[in-house]
Each structure stands twice: as C-alpha cells, then as structure tokens.
XYZ file of C-alpha atoms in Angstrom:
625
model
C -19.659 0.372 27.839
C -17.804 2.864 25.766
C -18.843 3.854 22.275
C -16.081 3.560 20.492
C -14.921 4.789 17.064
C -12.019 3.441 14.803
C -10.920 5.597 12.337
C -8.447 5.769 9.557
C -6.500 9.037 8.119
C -5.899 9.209 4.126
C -4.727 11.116 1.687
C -1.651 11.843 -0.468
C 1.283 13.375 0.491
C 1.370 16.935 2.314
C -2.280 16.655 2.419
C -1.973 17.517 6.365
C -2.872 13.826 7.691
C -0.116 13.645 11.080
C -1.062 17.555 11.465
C -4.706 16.483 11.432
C -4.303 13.847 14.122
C -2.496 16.294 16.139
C -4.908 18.913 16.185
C -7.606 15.874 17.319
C -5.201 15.042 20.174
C -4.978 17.936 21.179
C -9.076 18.800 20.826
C -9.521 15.762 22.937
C -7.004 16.941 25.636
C -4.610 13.704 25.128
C -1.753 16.693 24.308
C -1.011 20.084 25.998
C -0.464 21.567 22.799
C -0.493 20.335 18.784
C 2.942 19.239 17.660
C 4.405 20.167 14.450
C 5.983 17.988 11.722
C 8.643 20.273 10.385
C 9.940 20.781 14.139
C 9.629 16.922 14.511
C 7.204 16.920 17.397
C 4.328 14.899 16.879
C 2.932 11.748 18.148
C 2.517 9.475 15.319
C 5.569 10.383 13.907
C 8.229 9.071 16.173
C 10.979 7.190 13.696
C 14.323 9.557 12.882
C 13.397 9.010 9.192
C 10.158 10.501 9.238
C 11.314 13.309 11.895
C 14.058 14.292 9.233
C 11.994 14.015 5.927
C 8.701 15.393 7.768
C 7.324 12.607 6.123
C 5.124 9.537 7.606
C 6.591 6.405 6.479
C 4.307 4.037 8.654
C 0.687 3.484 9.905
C 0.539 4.473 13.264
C -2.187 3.779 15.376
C -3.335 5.737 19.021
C -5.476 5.361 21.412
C -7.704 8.744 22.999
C -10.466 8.736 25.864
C -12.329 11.861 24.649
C -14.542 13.540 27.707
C -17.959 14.673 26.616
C -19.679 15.829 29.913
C -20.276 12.601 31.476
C -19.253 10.515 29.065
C -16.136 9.450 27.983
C -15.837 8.531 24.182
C -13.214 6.336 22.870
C -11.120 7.217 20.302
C -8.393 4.607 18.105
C -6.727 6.515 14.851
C -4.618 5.244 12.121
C -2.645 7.793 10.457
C -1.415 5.954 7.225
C 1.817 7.257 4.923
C 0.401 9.298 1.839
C 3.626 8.444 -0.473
C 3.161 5.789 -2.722
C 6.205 4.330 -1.652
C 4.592 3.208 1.774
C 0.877 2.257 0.719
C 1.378 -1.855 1.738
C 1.127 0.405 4.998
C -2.309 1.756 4.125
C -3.333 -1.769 2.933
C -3.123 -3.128 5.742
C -4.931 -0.608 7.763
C -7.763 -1.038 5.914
C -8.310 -3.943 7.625
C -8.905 -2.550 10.845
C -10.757 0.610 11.056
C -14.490 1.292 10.474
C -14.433 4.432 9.152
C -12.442 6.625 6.337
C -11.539 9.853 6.378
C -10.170 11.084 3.169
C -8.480 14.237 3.493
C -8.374 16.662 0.542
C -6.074 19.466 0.436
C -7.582 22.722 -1.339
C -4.921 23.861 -2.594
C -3.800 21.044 -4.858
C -7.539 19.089 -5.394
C -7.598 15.613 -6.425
C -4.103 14.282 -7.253
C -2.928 11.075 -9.236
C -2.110 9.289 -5.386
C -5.734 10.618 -4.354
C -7.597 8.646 -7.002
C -5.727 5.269 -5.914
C -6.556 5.912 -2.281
C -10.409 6.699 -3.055
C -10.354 3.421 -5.009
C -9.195 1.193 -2.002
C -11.586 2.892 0.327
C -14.246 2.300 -2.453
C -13.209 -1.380 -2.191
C -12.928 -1.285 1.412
C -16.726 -1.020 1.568
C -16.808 1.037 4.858
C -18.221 4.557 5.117
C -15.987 7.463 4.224
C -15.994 10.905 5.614
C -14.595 13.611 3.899
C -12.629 16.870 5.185
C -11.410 19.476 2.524
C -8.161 20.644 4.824
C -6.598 24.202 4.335
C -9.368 26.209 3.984
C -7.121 28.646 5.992
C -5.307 29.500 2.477
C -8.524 29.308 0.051
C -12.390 28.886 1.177
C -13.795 28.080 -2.151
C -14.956 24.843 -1.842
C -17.564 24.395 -4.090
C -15.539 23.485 -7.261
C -13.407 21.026 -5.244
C -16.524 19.100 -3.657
C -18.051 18.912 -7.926
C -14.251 17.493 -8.238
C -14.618 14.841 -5.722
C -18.333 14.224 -6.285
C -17.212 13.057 -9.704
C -15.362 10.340 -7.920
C -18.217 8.488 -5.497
C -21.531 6.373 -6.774
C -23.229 8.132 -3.724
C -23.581 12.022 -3.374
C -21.761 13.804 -1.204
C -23.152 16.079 1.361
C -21.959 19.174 2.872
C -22.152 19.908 6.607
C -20.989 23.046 6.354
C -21.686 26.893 5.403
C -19.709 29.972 5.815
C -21.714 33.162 7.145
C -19.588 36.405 6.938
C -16.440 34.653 6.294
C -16.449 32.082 9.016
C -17.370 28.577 9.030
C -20.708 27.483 10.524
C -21.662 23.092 10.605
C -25.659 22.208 9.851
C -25.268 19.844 13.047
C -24.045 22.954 15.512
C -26.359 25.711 13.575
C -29.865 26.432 15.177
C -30.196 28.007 11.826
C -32.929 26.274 9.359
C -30.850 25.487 5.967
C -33.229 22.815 3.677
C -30.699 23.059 0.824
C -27.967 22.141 3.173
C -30.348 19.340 5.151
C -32.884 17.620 3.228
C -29.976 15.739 1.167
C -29.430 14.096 4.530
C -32.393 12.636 5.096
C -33.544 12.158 2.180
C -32.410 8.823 1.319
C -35.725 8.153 3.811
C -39.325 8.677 2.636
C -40.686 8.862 6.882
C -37.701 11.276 8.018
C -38.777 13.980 5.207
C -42.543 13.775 6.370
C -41.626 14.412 9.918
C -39.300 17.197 8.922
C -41.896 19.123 7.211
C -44.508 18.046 10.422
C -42.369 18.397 13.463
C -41.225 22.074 14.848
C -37.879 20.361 15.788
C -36.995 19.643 12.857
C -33.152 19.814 13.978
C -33.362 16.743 15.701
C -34.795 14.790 12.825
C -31.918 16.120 11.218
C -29.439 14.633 13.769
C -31.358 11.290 13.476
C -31.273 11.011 9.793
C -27.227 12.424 9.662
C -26.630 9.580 12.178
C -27.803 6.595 10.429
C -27.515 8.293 7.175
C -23.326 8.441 7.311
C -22.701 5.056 8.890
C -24.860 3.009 6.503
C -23.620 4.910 3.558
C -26.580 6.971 1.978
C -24.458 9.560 1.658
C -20.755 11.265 2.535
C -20.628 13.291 4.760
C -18.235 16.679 3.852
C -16.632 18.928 6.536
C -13.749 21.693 6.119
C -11.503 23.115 8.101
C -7.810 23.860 8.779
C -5.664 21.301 10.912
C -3.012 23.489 11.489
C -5.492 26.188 12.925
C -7.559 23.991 14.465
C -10.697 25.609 12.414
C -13.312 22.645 12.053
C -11.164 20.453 13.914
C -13.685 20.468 17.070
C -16.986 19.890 14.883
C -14.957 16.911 12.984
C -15.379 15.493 16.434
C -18.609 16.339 17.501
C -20.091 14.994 14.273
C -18.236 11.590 14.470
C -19.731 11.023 18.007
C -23.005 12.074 16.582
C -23.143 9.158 14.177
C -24.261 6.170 14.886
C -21.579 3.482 15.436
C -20.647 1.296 12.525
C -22.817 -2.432 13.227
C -20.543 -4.479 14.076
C -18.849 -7.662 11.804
C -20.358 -10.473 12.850
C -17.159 -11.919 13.833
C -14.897 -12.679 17.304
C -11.367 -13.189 18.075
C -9.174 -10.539 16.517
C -7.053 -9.877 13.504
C -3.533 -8.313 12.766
C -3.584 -5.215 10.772
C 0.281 -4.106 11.656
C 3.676 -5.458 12.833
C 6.273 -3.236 14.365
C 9.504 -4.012 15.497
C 9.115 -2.099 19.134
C 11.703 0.120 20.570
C 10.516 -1.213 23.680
C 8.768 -4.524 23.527
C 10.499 -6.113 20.592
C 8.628 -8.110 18.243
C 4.958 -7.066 17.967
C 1.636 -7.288 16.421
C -1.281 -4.795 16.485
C -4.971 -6.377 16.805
C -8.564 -5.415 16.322
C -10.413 -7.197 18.856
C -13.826 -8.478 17.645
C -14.948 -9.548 21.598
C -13.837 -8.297 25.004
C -10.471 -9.536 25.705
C -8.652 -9.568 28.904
C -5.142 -10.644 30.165
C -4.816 -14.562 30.077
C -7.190 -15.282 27.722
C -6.398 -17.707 24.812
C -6.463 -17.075 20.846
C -6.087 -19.602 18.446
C -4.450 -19.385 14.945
C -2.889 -21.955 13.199
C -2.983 -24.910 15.376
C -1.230 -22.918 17.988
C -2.611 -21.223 21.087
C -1.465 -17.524 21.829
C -2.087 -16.442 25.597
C -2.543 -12.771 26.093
C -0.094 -12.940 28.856
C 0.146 -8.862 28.380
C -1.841 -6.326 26.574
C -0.901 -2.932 25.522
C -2.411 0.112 23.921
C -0.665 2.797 22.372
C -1.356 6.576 23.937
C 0.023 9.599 23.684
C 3.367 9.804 24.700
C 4.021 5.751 24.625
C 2.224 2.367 25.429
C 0.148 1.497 28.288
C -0.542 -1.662 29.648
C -4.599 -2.966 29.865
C -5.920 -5.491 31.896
C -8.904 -5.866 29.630
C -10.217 -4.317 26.743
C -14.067 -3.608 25.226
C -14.716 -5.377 21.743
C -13.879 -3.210 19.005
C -10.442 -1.892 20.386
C -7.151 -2.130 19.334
C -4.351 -3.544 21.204
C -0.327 -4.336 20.918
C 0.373 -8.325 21.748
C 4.120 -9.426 21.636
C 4.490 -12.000 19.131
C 7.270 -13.293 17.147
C 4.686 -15.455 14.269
C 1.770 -13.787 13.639
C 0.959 -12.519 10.115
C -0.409 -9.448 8.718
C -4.506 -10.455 8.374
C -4.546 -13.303 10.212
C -7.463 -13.973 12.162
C -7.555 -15.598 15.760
C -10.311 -17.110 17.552
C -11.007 -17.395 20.483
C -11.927 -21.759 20.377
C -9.986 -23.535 18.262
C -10.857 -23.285 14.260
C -9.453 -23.871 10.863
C -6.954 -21.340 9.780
C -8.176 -18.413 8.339
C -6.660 -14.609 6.563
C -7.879 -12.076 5.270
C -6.380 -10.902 1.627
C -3.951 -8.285 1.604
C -2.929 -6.885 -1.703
C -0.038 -8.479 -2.826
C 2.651 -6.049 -3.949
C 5.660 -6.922 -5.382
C 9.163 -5.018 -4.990
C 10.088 -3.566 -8.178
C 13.389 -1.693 -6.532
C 16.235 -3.706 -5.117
C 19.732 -2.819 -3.969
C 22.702 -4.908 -2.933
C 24.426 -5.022 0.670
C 28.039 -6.487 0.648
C 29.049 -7.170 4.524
C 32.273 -5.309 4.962
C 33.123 -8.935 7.006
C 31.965 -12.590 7.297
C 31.614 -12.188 10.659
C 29.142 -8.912 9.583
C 26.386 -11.377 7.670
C 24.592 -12.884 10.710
C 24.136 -9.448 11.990
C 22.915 -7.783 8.722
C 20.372 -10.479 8.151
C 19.307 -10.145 12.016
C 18.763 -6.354 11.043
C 17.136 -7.093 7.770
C 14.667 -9.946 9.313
C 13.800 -7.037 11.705
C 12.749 -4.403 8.856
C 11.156 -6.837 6.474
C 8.710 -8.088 10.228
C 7.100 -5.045 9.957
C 7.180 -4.092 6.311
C 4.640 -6.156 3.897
C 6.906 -4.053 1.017
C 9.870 -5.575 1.543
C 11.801 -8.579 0.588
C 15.221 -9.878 0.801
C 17.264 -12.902 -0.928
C 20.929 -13.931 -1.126
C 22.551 -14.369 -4.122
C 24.769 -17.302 -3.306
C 27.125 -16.964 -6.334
C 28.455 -13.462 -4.329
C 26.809 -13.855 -0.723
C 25.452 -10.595 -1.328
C 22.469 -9.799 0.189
C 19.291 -8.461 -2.324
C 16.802 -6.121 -0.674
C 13.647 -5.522 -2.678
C 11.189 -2.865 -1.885
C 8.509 -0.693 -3.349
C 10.814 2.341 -4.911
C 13.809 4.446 -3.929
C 12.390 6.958 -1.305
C 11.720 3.225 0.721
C 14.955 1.555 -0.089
C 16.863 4.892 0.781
C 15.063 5.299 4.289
C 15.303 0.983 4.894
C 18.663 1.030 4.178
C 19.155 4.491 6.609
C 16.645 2.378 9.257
C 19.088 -0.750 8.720
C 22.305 1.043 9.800
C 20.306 2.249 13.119
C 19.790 -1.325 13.647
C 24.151 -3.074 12.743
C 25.756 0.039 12.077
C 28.174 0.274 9.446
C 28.716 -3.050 8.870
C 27.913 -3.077 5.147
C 28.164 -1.656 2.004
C 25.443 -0.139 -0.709
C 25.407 -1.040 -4.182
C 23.538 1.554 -6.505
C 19.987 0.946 -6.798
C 18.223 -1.235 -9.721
C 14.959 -1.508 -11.258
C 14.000 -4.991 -11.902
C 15.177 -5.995 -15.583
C 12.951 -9.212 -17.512
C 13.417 -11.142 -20.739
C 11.200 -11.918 -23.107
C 10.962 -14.054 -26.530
C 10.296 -11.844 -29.054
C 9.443 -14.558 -31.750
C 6.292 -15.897 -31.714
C 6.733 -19.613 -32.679
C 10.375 -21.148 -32.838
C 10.563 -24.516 -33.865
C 13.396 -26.239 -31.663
C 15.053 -29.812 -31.595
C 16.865 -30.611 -28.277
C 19.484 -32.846 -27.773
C 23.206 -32.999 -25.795
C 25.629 -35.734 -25.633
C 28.781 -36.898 -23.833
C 31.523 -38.694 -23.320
C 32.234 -38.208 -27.321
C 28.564 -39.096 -27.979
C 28.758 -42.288 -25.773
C 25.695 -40.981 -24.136
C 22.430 -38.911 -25.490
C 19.971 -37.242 -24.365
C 17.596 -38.135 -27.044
C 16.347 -36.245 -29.951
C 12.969 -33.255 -28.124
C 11.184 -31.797 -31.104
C 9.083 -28.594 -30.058
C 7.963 -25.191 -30.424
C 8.584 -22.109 -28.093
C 6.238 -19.298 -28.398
C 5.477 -16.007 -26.889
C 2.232 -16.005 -24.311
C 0.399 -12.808 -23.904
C 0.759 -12.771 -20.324
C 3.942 -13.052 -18.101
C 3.555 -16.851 -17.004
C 5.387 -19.722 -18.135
C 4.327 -23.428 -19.325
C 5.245 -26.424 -20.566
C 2.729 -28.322 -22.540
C 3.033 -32.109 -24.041
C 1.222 -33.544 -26.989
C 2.737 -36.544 -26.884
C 2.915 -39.510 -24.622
C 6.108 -39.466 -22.301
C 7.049 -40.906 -18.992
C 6.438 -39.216 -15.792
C 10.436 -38.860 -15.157
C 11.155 -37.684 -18.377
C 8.641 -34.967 -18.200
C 9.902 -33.815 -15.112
C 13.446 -33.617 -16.129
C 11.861 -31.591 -19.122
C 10.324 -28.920 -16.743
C 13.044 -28.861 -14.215
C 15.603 -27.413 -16.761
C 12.530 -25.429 -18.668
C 12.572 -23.948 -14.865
C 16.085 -23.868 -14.402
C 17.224 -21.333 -17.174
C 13.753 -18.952 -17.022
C 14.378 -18.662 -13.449
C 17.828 -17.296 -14.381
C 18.177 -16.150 -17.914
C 20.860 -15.283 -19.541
C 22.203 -12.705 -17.126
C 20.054 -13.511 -14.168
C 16.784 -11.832 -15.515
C 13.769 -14.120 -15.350
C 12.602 -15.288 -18.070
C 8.733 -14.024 -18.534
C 5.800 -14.968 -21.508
C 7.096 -18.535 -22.331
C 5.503 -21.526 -23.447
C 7.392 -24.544 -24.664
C 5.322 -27.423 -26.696
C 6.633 -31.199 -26.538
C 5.646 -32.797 -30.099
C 7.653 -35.437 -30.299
C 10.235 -37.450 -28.749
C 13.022 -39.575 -30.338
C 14.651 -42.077 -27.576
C 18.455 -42.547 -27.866
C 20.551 -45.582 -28.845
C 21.166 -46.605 -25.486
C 19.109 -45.506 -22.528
C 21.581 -44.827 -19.556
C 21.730 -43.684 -16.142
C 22.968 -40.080 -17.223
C 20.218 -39.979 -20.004
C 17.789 -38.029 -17.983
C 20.581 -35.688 -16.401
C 21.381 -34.843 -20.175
C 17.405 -34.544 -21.024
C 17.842 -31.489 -18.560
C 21.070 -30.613 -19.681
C 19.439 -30.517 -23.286
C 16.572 -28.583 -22.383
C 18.821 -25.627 -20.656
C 21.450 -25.652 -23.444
C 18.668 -25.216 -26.579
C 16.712 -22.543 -24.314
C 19.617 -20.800 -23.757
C 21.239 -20.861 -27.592
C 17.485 -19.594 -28.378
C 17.380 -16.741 -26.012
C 20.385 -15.538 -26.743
C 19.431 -14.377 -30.038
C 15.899 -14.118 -29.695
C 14.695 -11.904 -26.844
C 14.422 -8.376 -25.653
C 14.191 -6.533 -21.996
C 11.448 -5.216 -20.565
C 10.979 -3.445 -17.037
C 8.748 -1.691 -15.198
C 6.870 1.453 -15.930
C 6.672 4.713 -13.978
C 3.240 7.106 -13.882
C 3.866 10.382 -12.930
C 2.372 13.526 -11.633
C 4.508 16.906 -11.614
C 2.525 19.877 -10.194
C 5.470 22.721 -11.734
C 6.332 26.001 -11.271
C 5.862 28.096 -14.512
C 9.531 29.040 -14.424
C 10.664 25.410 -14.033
C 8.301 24.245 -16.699
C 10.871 24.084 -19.670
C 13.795 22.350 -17.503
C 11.360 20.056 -16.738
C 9.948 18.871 -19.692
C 13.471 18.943 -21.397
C 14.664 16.826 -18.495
C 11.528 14.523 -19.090
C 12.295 14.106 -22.843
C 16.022 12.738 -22.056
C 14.344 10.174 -19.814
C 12.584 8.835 -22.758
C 8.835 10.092 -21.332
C 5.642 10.503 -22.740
C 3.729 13.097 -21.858
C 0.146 12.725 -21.363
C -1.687 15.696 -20.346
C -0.163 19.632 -19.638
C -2.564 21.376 -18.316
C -2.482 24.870 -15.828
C -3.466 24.618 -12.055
C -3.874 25.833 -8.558
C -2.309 29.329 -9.924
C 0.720 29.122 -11.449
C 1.055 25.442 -11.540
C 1.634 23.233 -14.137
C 0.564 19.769 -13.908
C 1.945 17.179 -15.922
C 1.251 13.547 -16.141
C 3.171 11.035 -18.226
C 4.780 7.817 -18.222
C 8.835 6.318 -18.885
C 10.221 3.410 -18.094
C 11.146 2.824 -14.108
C 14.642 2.619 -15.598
C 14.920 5.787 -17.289
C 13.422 7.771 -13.833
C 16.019 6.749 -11.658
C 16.650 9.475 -9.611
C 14.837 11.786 -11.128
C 12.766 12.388 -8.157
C 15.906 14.485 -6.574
C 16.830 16.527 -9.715
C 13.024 17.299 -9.818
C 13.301 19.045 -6.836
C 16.871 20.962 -7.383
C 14.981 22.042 -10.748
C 11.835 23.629 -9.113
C 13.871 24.898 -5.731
C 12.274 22.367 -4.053
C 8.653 24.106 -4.929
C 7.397 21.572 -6.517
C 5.217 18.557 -6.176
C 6.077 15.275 -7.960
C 4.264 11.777 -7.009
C 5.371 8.532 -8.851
C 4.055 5.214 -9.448
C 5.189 2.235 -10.655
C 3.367 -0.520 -12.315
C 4.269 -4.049 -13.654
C 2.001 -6.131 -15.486
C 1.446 -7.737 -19.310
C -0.275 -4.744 -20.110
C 1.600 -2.281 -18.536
C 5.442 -2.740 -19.334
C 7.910 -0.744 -20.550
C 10.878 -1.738 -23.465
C 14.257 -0.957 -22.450
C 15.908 0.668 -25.294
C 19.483 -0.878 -26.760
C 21.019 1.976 -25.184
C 19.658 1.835 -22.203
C 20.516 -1.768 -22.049
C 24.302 -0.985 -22.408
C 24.256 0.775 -19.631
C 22.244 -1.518 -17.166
C-alpha cells in the first residue's frame, strides 16, 4: 500500500499557488517542463476565464505517483482560487485534504485575504505547513515569519537556513544546528534526552519532525521560489518525511467539489474513506449509487481506475449528489458535513433575446450554479427575467462570460446590483388594521398592534392575545407577504409586529379572513412607506498603492463615500490602505483602481452583510439605485 498525502494550496491572490503546483508536477516528473500562468499553460488552470485573467477561479484537484527509489509515493493536490470572489471554492476543499499549505508571498506579507484564509485553516483543525514563496526577489525572512507567528497559538518552526547566500533545509543538512532543531522536538521530554545521548542525533531529529508536524506541536516553515524551482524539491522530501495524518475514523466517502465536465458531464469529486473499486455500492439518502466508473484526474486529463486505496480522491458521474455529503458504504441515516453558508450579495439580470431562448439559458445556468456553491438564480415572474446572484462582480462578470460558452448569445445583461434592504427606522409604531369592501359590506375586523425595530435582521410576529388558529395564519401570511417584497421589491429586514388586541367585525363572512390579510399588507405598507430607510452591504478593502497613485486614490475613495482606516507605508514604495464604503458606492471601482495605478497595484475586497456590519445608503445614493 501506498502512503499517500492529500494536500491543499492557499493563499491570496498572486501569492504563486497554480505556479507552485506546477513546479511540484514537474519535481515529481508528472510534466516535462513547469507551465506558466501568464502564457496560459498550466494544469490546474484549464477554463478560458482563468487562462485570460491568469487567475484561478476554481479548486482543482490532481492526482501524482511520485518515484522515490523503490517506492512510489502518492500525491492528490487542491489548488484553491485566492480571490475572495471564489472562496465557497476553498470551503469546500477544506473538506477533503489533510494537510494545509499556506503560501506567503515575501514581497507583500500578510494581506487582509491572508488573515481570512489562516482563520478557516485554524478552524479546519488539520496541520498546516507553511512556505514563504519568492525568496528569489527578497531572502529576509525573519521579519515575515515574527509576522505570521503573530497569527498561530502554536510556534512556528523554521526548516531552513541560508549559508553564503543559498538555501540549506535542517532535514537535508548533515550540519548540527540546535537553534534550528531542538524547537522540533521539543514538544517531547524523551526525544531531547536522546538528542543530547545519541551521536545520531539527526535521526532523532527526523523522528521528532515527523510526528511533530502531523500532530500539530508545531508548523513547520520552508522557503523557496516556485517559479525557480528553489525549495520546491525539499517541500517534497519533507512532506514524505512526515508521518501520515491518522486517519478519520470514518468509511464511505464524501463530496468536496462538483464540476460540470467537458468530458463526462455532470460530476462529483470524492474522498474515499475505504478502498473502493468499480461496482461497489454507496449509500446516501435512501438511494444506492454504484460506482459503475471511477476516474482520477492526472496531468494532462482523467484516467479511469479500477480500484482505488482509502484516502484517495476520485471523479464519480452523478447528477444528485451534494457538496459534503457523506456516503456509506451499508445503508445509514443521511448525513453532511457543514459548509459555510454564503450568501450572494451581487446579482444581475438576463433578459432572453427570445421565448424560445429561456429553456436554454436556464439549462446553461443549472449547469454553472452545479458546480458553484456561490451562486444562485431566481425568476422574477412579473418580467420572466432571470436573477443571477453570486459572490461579487469579478464572479458574476466571468459566470456570465462562462454562460455564453455554454447558449451563446441568446441573452441580454442588465447592469450589475448590490442587494438593497429596508428597514423600520421607528422603534415602536402603534398600528390599527382594518380594510373593507363592497362599500363596507364586509370587514376585516378592527388588529390593534405595535411594530418595532429588532436588533437583528429577522422577522416575527408575536400574539398576546387569544386568536384562532386561521386568523393567525392569515395574520402572518400577509406579515410575510409585503416583507418578502417591500415596497419596491427590497425585503423587508428587523421587524417585529405585536397582536394586542382584536376587535371582530359586524358580520363574520367568507371574505373576512381574505381581508384580515388584505388588512395586514395594506397598514404595513402605508407604515413603510413613510417610515423606513435602505441599507446594503458593506465592502472591506485593502489597496497596496503606488506612491504616485496615492492622491488619485484616496480622492477617488472619498467620492465613494469611504472611510479610511489605516495608511500606512509598505513593501517599498507601497502604500497600504484599508477602509470600508458601502458595496453600493464601490461598484466598479475595482477597474478604475487599476487604470489609476497602471495596473501596479494590488486591491482585494470583501464584502460583508450582517446586523452588525451594514452599511446606510445615503438619499442620494438612493436616487440613483
């Protein structure tokens, strides 16, 4: 049996991930030669999109036989998206690979989208390995590993030295460096004794760096240079070194990615917990899934397996599976594991040019959204326009670019829009409810209450008096009905309507509870309409500036209603500036960002939605939404 090791690449953007995995393809002989993303020739980057933008836009996983002497070593990678845009993608992966390597570019340090990712491998609870990349361009790496040490309960723990400018690793050195190795062992009273005993003391070393990195006592640091291939090698020779992660104590498999395949249509990617061969059975939700074919992706495309060792990855096709779900291999109750639940803040509309055009676009659009946790669509049936929600502009633009690849131009764009909300801006409203027709022939009957504002976004309807089931229900069906909608179909967010009292009509007909609901939508709405203000989304920035592009920027900043947070110098002659304005206001500011700093500089942008984290859209901006 082959030892094998699952691994996943993170990092932010430009940190050198895809250029990393190329340079370990190549190490391990899977490629003739590394290729390179601003040519478009690498492996894991195999969409038009991410060839064009040199950017990787999903998690792509591969499969390497690495040859030590004798042995052969199994290698799977993920190489997860570093823009924020894509990180459902890097969610997900988390759910399949043992170990985390966290990337850290030199030149830039620790960057707003590095501290999210170090918080979901923190989460993650798995062991993390860390490479400082570009040491090709600058070699000091103390002050970066204090940086990142800052981030990590554990300490970190170099691996590496540099004698007369080159780069020498504890585990390859004959050399005997106790400042460098005692902090790997350590962490155990009986592998310090025999260090100081034993005349080998390099392989107590080895022992205590093996068990020491994959049950956490420490992280393991390495440098190098993936697009020189420095450190590259010695990555690899210390991940083999290590002992393997113990396995979960679990079998079946589980679904960490769904792809819409050039080749095989509809699939789903699996960690396998148990060996797994062609005809087995796996069981998820009452149904039975027979591994009819298996597949594993390689370099250069996908190759089928007969059977596979526990621990591996594999490609099933499957039209129903779910991102986390776990199968068994006997029948059991149903069972997931939690992804992060992220909702699209960004939408834009697609008009089909024809009727005849709809079935197609939502054939294209159920094919994005199968392999994209991030996105969401819905029809607005007043228009028959088709809304497409995702996680910002960078992944609407390249989803709507990926849907024309899949109808062609059989539809139309609308301008992009951040989501808009309402919310009651008085605190406690007394209301009375009623509606009549047929010149008062019928009532609703006379609903005292009170609305007021909740500190959170979720809406309730409480009763303090006694009412019948039906009536109540017709209550909270319009309540529903007009929060759902709004006023200009916004929800409604932060409202909670009180039921005091309740005042039956005359005569009690079979329209009175139709105009109970009737009642309820007409006083929310009169309320509402004076009474509430629009909220949205908030955007977190990070601009890494040119000193000569400093003042355009900041003056562009201020006319997007921002607030600046921190200014501080950088890497050079780098300014970094962090901030916050609302989503609204940053609409496309990503592009005139660039055009500002000649495309030299670095700007990463989040988004966040929550009661405590909102922003106000001003009167003016409203007029213009």
């Amino acid at each position: 049996m082959s030892s094998i090791r699952n691994i996943g690449i993170f990092a932010h953007i430009d940190s050198g991930k895809t250029t990393f995995v190329e340079r370990i393809l190549f190490e391990t002989g899977a490629i003739s030669s590394p290729g390179n993303v601003i040519e478009g020739t690498t492996e894991m980057d195999s969409l038009p999109e991410e060839i064009i933008r040199g950017i990787s836009i999903t998690a792509s996983s591969i499969h390497v036989e690495y040859k030590k002497g004798k042995k052969i070593e199994v290698l799977n990678i993920i190489d997860t998206p570093g823009h924020l845009d894509f990180h459902t993608q890097v969610d997900s992966s988390l759910l399949a690979v043992d170990i985390a390597v966290l990337l850290i570019d030199i030149t830039v340090g620790i960057r707003s989208q590095t501290e999210m990712i170090i918080e979901k491998l923190k989460k993650a609870e798995i062991p993390i390995f860390i490479f400082i990349n570009k040491i090709d361009k600058n070699r000091e790496t103390y002050f970066i590993i204090e940086e990142i040490s800052e981030y990590f309960p554990i300490k970190l723990c170099p691996l590496f030295y540099f004698k007369n400018e080159s780069i020498e690793y504890v585990f390859e050195s004959k050399e005997i460096l106790e400042d460098l190795e005692l902090p790997l062992i350590d962490w155990e009273e009986e592998l310090v004794e025999k260090y100081f005993e034993n005349k080998n003391k390099k392989r107590i070393i080895l022992q205590g760096m093996s068990r020491g990195a994959s049950q956490k006592k420490f992280i393991p640091v390495l440098a190098g240079s993936a697009l020189t291939g420095e450190g590259v090698a010695s990555f690899l020779e210390f991940l083999f070194l290590t002992e393997e992660i113990p396995k979960k104590k679990k079998t079946g498999s589980i679904v960490y990615k769904r792809q819409f395949h050039p080749e095989l249509g509809k699939v789903v990617y699996l960690k396998n917990y148990t060996s797994l061969k062609q005809g087995d059975k796996l069981y998820s939700r009452d149904r039975i899934v027979v591994l009819e074919k298996i597949f594993q992706n390689i370099a250069g495309g996908v190759l089928e397996a007969e059977e596979l060792e526990e621990n591996s990855f594999l490609i099933l096709q499957n039209d129903f599976l779910e991102l986390g779900e776990v199968l068994h291999s006997t029948p059991k109750k149903n069972e997931k594991e939690k992804i992060q639940n992220r909702k699209g803040l960004f939408s834009i509309l697609l008009e089909p040019n024809k009727a005849d055009d709809k079935d197609a676009l939502i054939n294209g659009l159920d094919k994005l959204i199968w392999e994209d946790p991030g996105l969401f669509f819905q029809e607005k049936m007043e228009t028959g326009q088709l809304e497409l929600w995702g996680m910002g502009e960078l992944h609407l633009e390249i989803s709507a670019n990926r849907l024309q690849g899949f109808v062609g131009d059989k539809f139309q764009i609308k301008p992009i829009r951040v989501a808009k909300y309402s919310i009651f801006k008085n605190m406690v409203k007394k209301i009375v409810f009623e509606h009549s027709t047929f010149d008062g022939k019928w009532k609703s009957g006379k609903i005292h209450g009170f609305l007021e504002a909740r500190t959170d976004f979720d809406n309730k309807v409480e009763f303090t008096c006694d009412l019948p089931l039906i009536l109540k229900e017709a209550i909270q069906a319009g309540f529903q009905e007009i929060l759902s909608h709004g006023l200009d179909g916004n929800l409604v967010l932060g409202l909670n309507l009180k039921i005091d009292d309740y005042e039956e009509p005359e005569v009690v007909g079979e329209f009175s509870l139709a105009l109970t609901k009737i009642a309820i939508i007409g006083g929310l709405k009169s309320v509402l309409s004076s009474h509430f203000n629009f909220i949205g989304p908030i955007g977190v920035f990070e601009a890494l500036v040119p000193e000569s592009s400093v003042g355009d920027v900041l003056s562009l900043l201020r006319k997007r209603h921002a607030q600046i947070n921190s200014l501080d110098v950088v890497a050079g002659n780098l300014t970094r500036i962090q901030g916050n304005a609302p989503a609204e206001s940053l609409l496309g500011f990503a592009s005139v960002f660039r055009n500002l700093t000649h495309g030299k500089g670095e700007l990463s942008l989040e988004t966040h939605f929550s009661p405590k984290f909102f922003s106000e859209i001003l009167e003016g901006q409203k007029k213009e939404l």
